[in-house]
PDB file of C-alpha atoms in Angstrom:
ATOM      1  CA  MET A  28      22.464 -12.321  12.730  1.00  0.00           C
ATOM      2  CA  SER A  29      24.749 -11.213  10.228  1.00  0.00           C
ATOM      3  CA  GLY A  30      25.541 -12.937   6.073  1.00  0.00           C
ATOM      4  CA  GLY A  31      28.847 -12.856   6.247  1.00  0.00           C
ATOM      5  CA  ARG A  32      28.854 -10.412   3.419  1.00  0.00           C
ATOM      6  CA  GLY A  33      31.931  -8.202   5.303  1.00  0.00           C
ATOM      7  CA  ALA A  34      33.133  -4.879   4.320  1.00  0.00           C
ATOM      8  CA  VAL A  35      30.117  -5.077   1.311  1.00  0.00           C
ATOM      9  CA  PRO A  36      26.541  -4.945   3.155  1.00  0.00           C
ATOM     10  CA  VAL A  37      23.441  -5.496   0.588  1.00  0.00           C
ATOM     11  CA  ARG A  38      21.700  -2.327  -0.086  1.00  0.00           C
ATOM     12  CA  VAL A  39      18.199  -2.035   0.086  1.00  0.00           C
ATOM     13  CA  LEU A  40      14.839  -0.161  -0.897  1.00  0.00           C
ATOM     14  CA  LEU A  41      11.902   0.266   1.530  1.00  0.00           C
ATOM     15  CA  ALA A  42       7.778   0.742   0.196  1.00  0.00           C
ATOM     16  CA  GLU A  43       5.909   1.554   2.629  1.00  0.00           C
ATOM     17  CA  ASP A  44       3.099   3.346   2.831  1.00  0.00           C
ATOM     18  CA  GLN A  45       2.798   3.852   7.152  1.00  0.00           C
ATOM     19  CA  GLY A  46       5.268   5.683   8.063  1.00  0.00           C
ATOM     20  CA  MET A  47       5.635   3.901  11.679  1.00  0.00           C
ATOM     21  CA  MET A  48       5.794   0.376  10.299  1.00  0.00           C
ATOM     22  CA  ARG A  49       8.796   1.525   7.119  1.00  0.00           C
ATOM     23  CA  GLY A  50      10.308   3.569   9.936  1.00  0.00           C
ATOM     24  CA  ALA A  51      10.614   0.207  11.854  1.00  0.00           C
ATOM     25  CA  LEU A  52      11.499  -1.723   8.840  1.00  0.00           C
ATOM     26  CA  ALA A  53      13.774   0.247   8.075  1.00  0.00           C
ATOM     27  CA  LEU A  54      15.594   0.471  11.509  1.00  0.00           C
ATOM     28  CA  LEU A  55      15.325  -3.249  12.790  1.00  0.00           C
ATOM     29  CA  LEU A  56      16.993  -3.861   9.027  1.00  0.00           C
ATOM     30  CA  GLY A  57      19.834  -1.437   9.441  1.00  0.00           C
ATOM     31  CA  MET A  58      20.694  -3.035  12.968  1.00  0.00           C
ATOM     32  CA  GLU A  59      21.837  -6.181  10.595  1.00  0.00           C
ATOM     33  CA  ASP A  60      25.430  -5.579   9.979  1.00  0.00           C
ATOM     34  CA  ASP A  61      25.134  -6.664   6.204  1.00  0.00           C
ATOM     35  CA  LEU A  62      22.053  -4.671   5.462  1.00  0.00           C
ATOM     36  CA  GLU A  63      21.640  -0.818   4.758  1.00  0.00           C
ATOM     37  CA  VAL A  64      18.305   0.433   4.090  1.00  0.00           C
ATOM     38  CA  VAL A  65      19.970   3.103   1.597  1.00  0.00           C
ATOM     39  CA  ALA A  66      16.275   4.781   0.527  1.00  0.00           C
ATOM     40  CA  GLN A  67      12.554   4.588   1.426  1.00  0.00           C
ATOM     41  CA  VAL A  68       9.257   5.435  -0.147  1.00  0.00           C
ATOM     42  CA  ALA A  69       5.863   5.950   1.105  1.00  0.00           C
ATOM     43  CA  THR A  70       4.529   6.153  -2.973  1.00  0.00           C
ATOM     44  CA  GLY A  71       4.305   3.465  -5.507  1.00  0.00           C
ATOM     45  CA  ASP A  72       5.225   5.874  -8.010  1.00  0.00           C
ATOM     46  CA  ALA A  73       8.643   6.772  -6.347  1.00  0.00           C
ATOM     47  CA  ILE A  74      10.110   3.375  -6.640  1.00  0.00           C
ATOM     48  CA  VAL A  75      11.280   3.447  -9.760  1.00  0.00           C
ATOM     49  CA  ALA A  76      13.428   6.817  -9.081  1.00  0.00           C
ATOM     50  CA  GLU A  77      14.968   6.727  -6.229  1.00  0.00           C
ATOM     51  CA  ALA A  78      15.558   2.857  -6.550  1.00  0.00           C
ATOM     52  CA  LEU A  79      17.884   4.535 -10.586  1.00  0.00           C
ATOM     53  CA  ALA A  80      19.629   6.606  -7.673  1.00  0.00           C
ATOM     54  CA  ALA A  81      20.267   5.401  -5.653  1.00  0.00           C
ATOM     55  CA  ARG A  82      20.649   1.706  -6.754  1.00  0.00           C
ATOM     56  CA  PRO A  83      19.401  -1.136  -4.063  1.00  0.00           C
ATOM     57  CA  ASP A  84      20.401  -4.405  -4.390  1.00  0.00           C
ATOM     58  CA  VAL A  85      16.957  -5.358  -3.491  1.00  0.00           C
ATOM     59  CA  ALA A  86      13.811  -3.653  -2.896  1.00  0.00           C
ATOM     60  CA  LEU A  87      11.224  -4.158  -0.564  1.00  0.00           C
ATOM     61  CA  LEU A  88       7.423  -3.844  -1.609  1.00  0.00           C
ATOM     62  CA  ASP A  89       4.554  -3.688   0.344  1.00  0.00           C
ATOM     63  CA  ILE A  90       1.901  -3.965  -2.480  1.00  0.00           C
ATOM     64  CA  GLU A  91      -1.300  -2.046  -1.917  1.00  0.00           C
ATOM     65  CA  LEU A  92       0.846   1.752  -1.874  1.00  0.00           C
ATOM     66  CA  PRO A  93      -0.731   5.096  -2.892  1.00  0.00           C
ATOM     67  CA  GLY A  94      -0.161   5.536  -7.068  1.00  0.00           C
ATOM     68  CA  THR A  95       1.305   2.766  -8.787  1.00  0.00           C
ATOM     69  CA  SER A  96       0.791  -0.681  -7.338  1.00  0.00           C
ATOM     70  CA  GLY A  97       4.469  -2.951  -5.774  1.00  0.00           C
ATOM     71  CA  LEU A  98       2.960  -5.305  -8.191  1.00  0.00           C
ATOM     72  CA  ASP A  99       3.746  -2.725 -11.073  1.00  0.00           C
ATOM     73  CA  ALA A 100       6.996  -1.580 -10.060  1.00  0.00           C
ATOM     74  CA  ALA A 101       8.118  -4.954  -9.899  1.00  0.00           C
ATOM     75  CA  ALA A 102       7.812  -5.168 -13.454  1.00  0.00           C
ATOM     76  CA  GLN A 103       8.107  -2.227 -13.294  1.00  0.00           C
ATOM     77  CA  LEU A 104      12.289  -2.634 -12.580  1.00  0.00           C
ATOM     78  CA  ARG A 105      13.037  -6.175 -14.442  1.00  0.00           C
ATOM     79  CA  GLU A 106      12.982  -3.814 -17.211  1.00  0.00           C
ATOM     80  CA  ARG A 107      14.089  -0.609 -14.585  1.00  0.00           C
ATOM     81  CA  LEU A 108      17.061  -2.253 -13.128  1.00  0.00           C
ATOM     82  CA  PRO A 109      17.150  -6.083 -13.656  1.00  0.00           C
ATOM     83  CA  SER A 110      20.120  -6.252 -11.566  1.00  0.00           C
ATOM     84  CA  CYS A 111      17.619  -5.819  -8.637  1.00  0.00           C
ATOM     85  CA  ARG A 112      15.993  -7.887  -6.829  1.00  0.00           C
ATOM     86  CA  VAL A 113      12.708  -7.867  -5.258  1.00  0.00           C
ATOM     87  CA  LEU A 114      10.708  -9.125  -2.896  1.00  0.00           C
ATOM     88  CA  ILE A 115       7.296  -8.305  -2.104  1.00  0.00           C
ATOM     89  CA  LEU A 116       6.397  -8.360   1.343  1.00  0.00           C
ATOM     90  CA  THR A 117       2.770  -7.498   2.083  1.00  0.00           C
ATOM     91  CA  THR A 118       0.036  -8.095   4.497  1.00  0.00           C
ATOM     92  CA  PHE A 119      -2.905  -9.004   1.735  1.00  0.00           C
ATOM     93  CA  GLY A 120      -1.239 -13.441   1.548  1.00  0.00           C
ATOM     94  CA  ARG A 121      -4.014 -13.378  -0.724  1.00  0.00           C
ATOM     95  CA  PRO A 122      -2.992 -16.430  -4.057  1.00  0.00           C
ATOM     96  CA  GLY A 123      -3.957 -14.412  -6.889  1.00  0.00           C
ATOM     97  CA  TYR A 124      -1.356 -11.947  -5.491  1.00  0.00           C
ATOM     98  CA  LEU A 125       1.512 -14.398  -4.984  1.00  0.00           C
ATOM     99  CA  ARG A 126       0.333 -15.237  -8.908  1.00  0.00           C
ATOM    100  CA  ARG A 127       1.224 -11.782  -9.924  1.00  0.00           C
ATOM    101  CA  ALA A 128       4.797 -11.297  -7.944  1.00  0.00           C
ATOM    102  CA  MET A 129       5.950 -14.201 -10.053  1.00  0.00           C
ATOM    103  CA  GLU A 130       4.917 -12.939 -13.081  1.00  0.00           C
ATOM    104  CA  ALA A 131       5.732  -9.348 -12.698  1.00  0.00           C
ATOM    105  CA  GLY A 132       9.279 -11.260 -11.746  1.00  0.00           C
ATOM    106  CA  ALA A 133       9.793 -10.327  -7.523  1.00  0.00           C
ATOM    107  CA  ALA A 134      12.051 -13.084  -6.188  1.00  0.00           C
ATOM    108  CA  GLY A 135      10.019 -13.284  -3.201  1.00  0.00           C
ATOM    109  CA  PHE A 136       6.869 -12.956  -0.899  1.00  0.00           C
ATOM    110  CA  LEU A 137       6.444 -13.351   2.456  1.00  0.00           C
ATOM    111  CA  VAL A 138       3.431 -11.584   4.477  1.00  0.00           C
ATOM    112  CA  LYS A 139       4.596  -9.192   7.121  1.00  0.00           C
ATOM    113  CA  ASP A 140       4.017 -11.219  10.250  1.00  0.00           C
ATOM    114  CA  GLY A 141       6.463 -12.855  10.589  1.00  0.00           C
ATOM    115  CA  PRO A 142      10.024 -12.127  12.486  1.00  0.00           C
ATOM    116  CA  VAL A 143      12.925  -9.990  11.022  1.00  0.00           C
ATOM    117  CA  GLU A 144      14.979 -12.881  11.666  1.00  0.00           C
ATOM    118  CA  GLU A 145      13.387 -14.211   8.237  1.00  0.00           C
ATOM    119  CA  LEU A 146      12.392 -11.092   7.455  1.00  0.00           C
ATOM    120  CA  ALA A 147      16.686 -10.499   6.749  1.00  0.00           C
ATOM    121  CA  GLY A 148      17.173 -14.470   6.094  1.00  0.00           C
ATOM    122  CA  ALA A 149      15.007 -13.519   2.979  1.00  0.00           C
ATOM    123  CA  VAL A 150      16.483 -10.111   1.129  1.00  0.00           C
ATOM    124  CA  ARG A 151      19.952 -12.028   1.983  1.00  0.00           C
ATOM    125  CA  ARG A 152      18.948 -15.402   0.002  1.00  0.00           C
ATOM    126  CA  VAL A 153      17.020 -13.653  -3.445  1.00  0.00           C
ATOM    127  CA  LEU A 154      19.981 -12.195  -3.794  1.00  0.00           C
ATOM    128  CA  ARG A 155      22.371 -15.139  -4.375  1.00  0.00           C
ATOM    129  CA  GLY A 156      19.753 -15.865  -6.464  1.00  0.00           C
ATOM    130  CA  GLU A 157      17.230 -17.634  -5.197  1.00  0.00           C
ATOM    131  CA  THR A 158      13.530 -17.649  -4.635  1.00  0.00           C
ATOM    132  CA  VAL A 159      11.190 -17.022  -1.510  1.00  0.00           C
ATOM    133  CA  ILE A 160       7.973 -17.999  -1.095  1.00  0.00           C
ATOM    134  CA  ASP A 161       6.084 -18.371   2.229  1.00  0.00           C
ATOM    135  CA  PRO A 162       5.161 -21.868   2.368  1.00  0.00           C
ATOM    136  CA  GLY A 163       1.322 -21.532   3.057  1.00  0.00           C
ATOM    137  CA  LEU A 164       0.799 -18.838   1.148  1.00  0.00           C
ATOM    138  CA  ALA A 165       2.037 -20.924  -1.786  1.00  0.00           C
ATOM    139  CA  ALA A 166       0.361 -23.953  -1.096  1.00  0.00           C
ATOM    140  CA  ALA A 167      -2.275 -21.603  -1.087  1.00  0.00           C
ATOM    141  CA  ALA A 168      -2.089 -20.464  -4.714  1.00  0.00           C
ATOM    142  CA  LEU A 169      -1.888 -24.034  -5.467  1.00  0.00           C
ATOM    143  CA  SER A 170      -5.081 -24.936  -4.696  1.00  0.00           C
ATOM    144  CA  ALA A 171      -6.737 -22.127  -6.164  1.00  0.00           C
ATOM    145  CA  GLY A 172      -5.738 -22.129  -9.134  1.00  0.00           C
ATOM    146  CA  PRO A 173      -4.683 -19.123 -11.671  1.00  0.00           C
ATOM    147  CA  ASN A 174      -6.188 -16.360 -12.554  1.00  0.00           C
ATOM    148  CA  PRO A 175      -9.682 -17.161 -14.422  1.00  0.00           C
ATOM    149  CA  LEU A 176     -10.442 -12.605 -15.457  1.00  0.00           C
ATOM    150  CA  THR A 177      -8.871 -11.195 -19.000  1.00  0.00           C
ATOM    151  CA  ALA A 178      -7.353  -8.041 -18.808  1.00  0.00           C
ATOM    152  CA  ARG A 179     -10.415  -6.532 -20.208  1.00  0.00           C
ATOM    153  CA  GLU A 180     -12.393  -8.351 -17.669  1.00  0.00           C
ATOM    154  CA  ARG A 181      -9.889  -7.167 -14.614  1.00  0.00           C
ATOM    155  CA  ASP A 182      -9.881  -3.017 -15.211  1.00  0.00           C
ATOM    156  CA  VAL A 183     -13.571  -3.426 -15.705  1.00  0.00           C
ATOM    157  CA  LEU A 184     -13.760  -4.621 -12.513  1.00  0.00           C
ATOM    158  CA  ASN A 185     -11.618  -2.022 -11.341  1.00  0.00           C
ATOM    159  CA  ALA A 186     -13.241   1.099 -13.011  1.00  0.00           C
ATOM    160  CA  ALA A 187     -16.457  -0.503 -11.247  1.00  0.00           C
ATOM    161  CA  VAL A 188     -15.410   0.496  -7.705  1.00  0.00           C
ATOM    162  CA  ASP A 189     -16.615   3.781  -7.022  1.00  0.00           C
ATOM    163  CA  GLY A 190     -20.036   1.943  -8.626  1.00  0.00           C
ATOM    164  CA  ALA A 191     -19.861   3.813 -12.041  1.00  0.00           C
ATOM    165  CA  THR A 192     -22.541   3.336 -13.806  1.00  0.00           C
ATOM    166  CA  VAL A 193     -22.320   0.860 -17.307  1.00  0.00           C
ATOM    167  CA  ALA A 194     -22.269   4.454 -19.297  1.00  0.00           C
ATOM    168  CA  ASP A 195     -19.713   6.014 -17.291  1.00  0.00           C
ATOM    169  CA  LEU A 196     -17.801   2.901 -17.993  1.00  0.00           C
ATOM    170  CA  ALA A 197     -17.919   2.467 -21.441  1.00  0.00           C
ATOM    171  CA  ALA A 198     -17.433   5.837 -21.268  1.00  0.00           C
ATOM    172  CA  ARG A 199     -13.833   5.105 -18.608  1.00  0.00           C
ATOM    173  CA  LEU A 200     -12.776   2.782 -20.968  1.00  0.00           C
ATOM    174  CA  HIS A 201     -13.672   3.318 -24.488  1.00  0.00           C
ATOM    175  CA  LEU A 202     -16.410   1.575 -25.476  1.00  0.00           C
ATOM    176  CA  SER A 203     -20.051   0.191 -25.937  1.00  0.00           C
ATOM    177  CA  GLU A 204     -22.244  -0.443 -23.559  1.00  0.00           C
ATOM    178  CA  SER A 205     -23.219  -3.177 -24.309  1.00  0.00           C
ATOM    179  CA  THR A 206     -19.427  -3.983 -25.068  1.00  0.00           C
ATOM    180  CA  VAL A 207     -18.867  -3.354 -20.733  1.00  0.00           C
ATOM    181  CA  ARG A 208     -21.721  -5.472 -19.706  1.00  0.00           C
ATOM    182  CA  ASN A 209     -20.454  -8.373 -21.145  1.00  0.00           C
ATOM    183  CA  TYR A 210     -17.244  -8.226 -19.158  1.00  0.00           C
ATOM    184  CA  LEU A 211     -18.954  -7.456 -16.257  1.00  0.00           C
ATOM    185  CA  SER A 212     -21.576 -10.511 -16.683  1.00  0.00           C
ATOM    186  CA  SER A 213     -17.845 -12.541 -17.260  1.00  0.00           C
ATOM    187  CA  ALA A 214     -16.428 -11.443 -14.505  1.00  0.00           C
ATOM    188  CA  ILE A 215     -19.096 -12.304 -12.401  1.00  0.00           C
ATOM    189  CA  GLY A 216     -19.713 -15.383 -13.996  1.00  0.00           C
ATOM    190  CA  LYS A 217     -16.142 -16.658 -13.255  1.00  0.00           C
ATOM    191  CA  THR A 218     -16.469 -14.900  -9.452  1.00  0.00           C
ATOM    192  CA  GLY A 219     -19.916 -16.966  -8.542  1.00  0.00           C
ATOM    193  CA  THR A 220     -21.282 -13.704  -7.805  1.00  0.00           C
ATOM    194  CA  ARG A 221     -24.889 -12.123  -8.208  1.00  0.00           C
ATOM    195  CA  ASN A 222     -23.367  -8.604  -9.684  1.00  0.00           C
ATOM    196  CA  ARG A 223     -20.488  -6.520  -9.499  1.00  0.00           C
ATOM    197  CA  MET A 224     -19.522  -5.331  -6.547  1.00  0.00           C
ATOM    198  CA  GLU A 225     -19.838  -8.692  -4.906  1.00  0.00           C
ATOM    199  CA  ALA A 226     -17.087  -9.991  -7.584  1.00  0.00           C
ATOM    200  CA  VAL A 227     -15.053  -6.244  -7.449  1.00  0.00           C
ATOM    201  CA  ARG A 228     -14.871  -7.815  -3.053  1.00  0.00           C
ATOM    202  CA  ALA A 229     -14.631 -11.456  -4.750  1.00  0.00           C
ATOM    203  CA  ALA A 230     -11.354 -10.440  -6.968  1.00  0.00           C
ATOM    204  CA  ARG A 231      -9.757  -8.626  -4.188  1.00  0.00           C
ATOM    205  CA  ARG A 232      -9.838 -11.555  -1.778  1.00  0.00           C
ATOM    206  CA  GLN A 233      -8.447 -13.628  -4.065  1.00  0.00           C
ATOM    207  CA  GLY A 234      -6.068 -10.758  -5.276  1.00  0.00           C
ATOM    208  CA  TRP A 235      -7.062 -10.978  -9.113  1.00  0.00           C
ATOM    209  CA  LEU A 236      -7.863  -7.315  -9.115  1.00  0.00           C
TER     210      LEU A 236
END
């Protein structure tokens, strides 16, 4: 399948931590006459530097990567390399992730279980200036509503993932213990859960963290 760009292929950067998946995506996209994978990275921390070196037209990013997340990297690319369009490709089709991806400047959001023809077509479409979103996920995001957690509540929940005590969280985040308790209590209430670990799991399921 060819997008008809002739002798000027679309330059693609791949960010995927699973080697087999990354290799398969590179191979499949490389079979398209008008697409060329010019860079591959396994960690989020390597995305921006590699993009600045390779100058891709489109960056295809997973979300959950070692180091910087794909969502944070998308925001960084918007600042450092605005000519590069970002397409998020993830296993986790969570409404909150979609909203965060759009806020970070991503031009598209697809889940990994789609056909490769759809992915190749999405790369071409975002390069043309279109926004490409998985239809089912778009509907779910609309029904789910916005992320109710504040930035500080998200910080506290993220820090609480390893089961740290309130004192540990306060020291880690440079907050008072009473402030940490207030943020945890608010986050637990907003997620409709009974304790901080349930709140973390619920927020992650929605893609709010």
